[in-house]
Amino acid sequence: MTRRRLGPSTTAIHGTPAKSQVNDPVAPPIYQSSTFINAVGSADEVRYTRYGTNPNQVRLGERLARLEGAEAGIFVGSGMGATALAHLAILRPGDHLVSSDWIYGGTRRLFDEEFGRIGIEVTYVDPTHPRQWKEKLRGNTRAIFLETPTNPLIRVIDLEPVAMLCHDRGIALLVDSTFASPMNFRPLEHGADVVIHSATKYLNGHSDVIAGAVASTEQIVEEIRRLMQVWGQALDPHAAWLVERGMKTLAVRLERHNANGLAFAEWAAKQEAVTRVHYPGLPSHPDHAVAARLLDGFGGMVGLELAGGAPAAERALRQLRVAQHAPSLGGVETLVSEPRLTSHAALTPAQRAGQGIPDGFVRVSVGIEDVKDLTADFARALTHGRRKPR
Ligand SMILES: Cc1ncc(COP(=O)(O)O)c(C=O)c1O
């Protein structure tokens, strides 16, 4: 008899359901213990929280693997930790990495400031020019890395041609899928080899934990586990417990993020104070067709270009009461930030404009509040923002 595959919401709540005993707790206990008793005279692997063998850590990794359709999964202390270890599991000194140019600023720093020091060279590609992937490959290229959807233009990259190129050349494709979460997109189903998350964002979803995760083959996850142990990157058990609790509502949260994201983007597109809305669920978005084909939901990330540039954006952001001005994303609460001061602060205004991110660009992580309260909050802030200061 073949086992019926559980749906994503059931999987997010139960992981692999097991028969329970009378008096078992329904909520899992927190194993807030650095170490565990082990058998005298045994050479079996010991349980030690830095090794990633604490039950809170193990449950979480298995759950992500099931959601992503991977052989194995692992959680570490941050999204940056996950990105670093996933690459270090695959690349060696002397290797070459081709990366999308449109990636999280912290990842860019890791590649530019650290990878060079250990002899890994990185070449960047504009992901909207797919031919460049092939053009930039060298004999020593071992991997391609990209983020999709991208920050802050929410471009959706068609993974399959890149995956085919990687498989033809025998190189690995690593994808940071933080913006989508496994509810909206599962990169391994489209040919990626490794999927990376900042679990700080949608997976946990409550803006109260820093965590990262990787799902891939047993072999790659084992190598990440080895690196995690020696580089000391394990996730604390309490943080793991919180992420598990957050993941139980991942499916319903994402349904609401998707619905609110679309409603908010459609509303914003009608506002005079907004000159352009970037949201893949809108037919005006350059990747609308790709997004409709690949994603199970368009997500909660929206980019707004405000008339009046940076001063107008600042005036409006000061007036928001429901939405909060803070970096990060993917939590239940709506957060707004300006790429010119955060993720894209290292670029000049002209460079940003060249990438399609003019000053006055506001990134909105649409939360799961009542969307009417969000649009009312922005309507008031945008009207106020349009008034000239005295
Ligand atoms: C797409 C993406 N990847 C990775 C990270 C890094 O995650 P963390 O802050 O959990 O280290 C972030 C953080 O903002 C992100 O937005």
PDB file of C-alpha atoms and ligand atoms in Angstrom, residues 78-80 104 147 176 178-179 198 200-201 211 329, ligand 1:
ATOM      1  CA  SER A  78      20.584  32.609  11.076  1.00  0.00           C
ATOM      2  CA  GLY A  79      19.736  32.959   7.401  1.00  0.00           C
ATOM      3  CA  MET A  80      23.278  34.201   6.794  1.00  0.00           C
ATOM      4  CA  TYR A 104      20.259  40.264  -0.219  1.00  0.00           C
ATOM      5  CA  GLU A 147      17.265  34.542  -5.056  1.00  0.00           C
ATOM      6  CA  ASP A 176      17.391  31.479  -1.601  1.00  0.00           C
ATOM      7  CA  THR A 178      13.018  33.230   1.628  1.00  0.00           C
ATOM      8  CA  PHE A 179      10.486  35.550  -0.064  1.00  0.00           C
ATOM      9  CA  SER A 198      16.128  32.989   6.302  1.00  0.00           C
ATOM     10  CA  THR A 200      13.681  34.624  10.546  1.00  0.00           C
ATOM     11  CA  LYS A 201      11.088  35.603   7.930  1.00  0.00           C
ATOM     12  CA  ALA A 211      17.193  31.435  12.266  1.00  0.00           C
ATOM     13  CA  LEU A 329       9.911  40.877   6.408  1.00  0.00           C
TER      14      LEU A 329
HETATM   15  C1  LIG B   1      16.439  37.015   1.065  1.00  0.00           C
HETATM   16  C2  LIG B   1      17.217  36.974   2.351  1.00  0.00           C
HETATM   17  N1  LIG B   1      18.126  35.997   2.537  1.00  0.00           N
HETATM   18  C3  LIG B   1      18.850  35.935   3.675  1.00  0.00           C
HETATM   19  C4  LIG B   1      18.712  36.852   4.678  1.00  0.00           C
HETATM   20  C5  LIG B   1      19.555  36.743   5.920  1.00  0.00           C
HETATM   21  O1  LIG B   1      18.764  36.231   6.953  1.00  0.00           O
HETATM   22  P1  LIG B   1      19.049  36.458   8.521  1.00  0.00           P
HETATM   23  O2  LIG B   1      18.799  37.877   8.836  1.00  0.00           O
HETATM   24  O3  LIG B   1      18.109  35.477   9.173  1.00  0.00           O
HETATM   25  O4  LIG B   1      20.489  36.069   8.757  1.00  0.00           O
HETATM   26  C6  LIG B   1      17.777  37.881   4.539  1.00  0.00           C
HETATM   27  C7  LIG B   1      17.609  38.879   5.612  1.00  0.00           C
HETATM   28  O5  LIG B   1      17.006  39.911   5.469  1.00  0.00           O
HETATM   29  C8  LIG B   1      17.010  37.944   3.328  1.00  0.00           C
HETATM   30  O6  LIG B   1      16.109  38.920   3.130  1.00  0.00           O
END
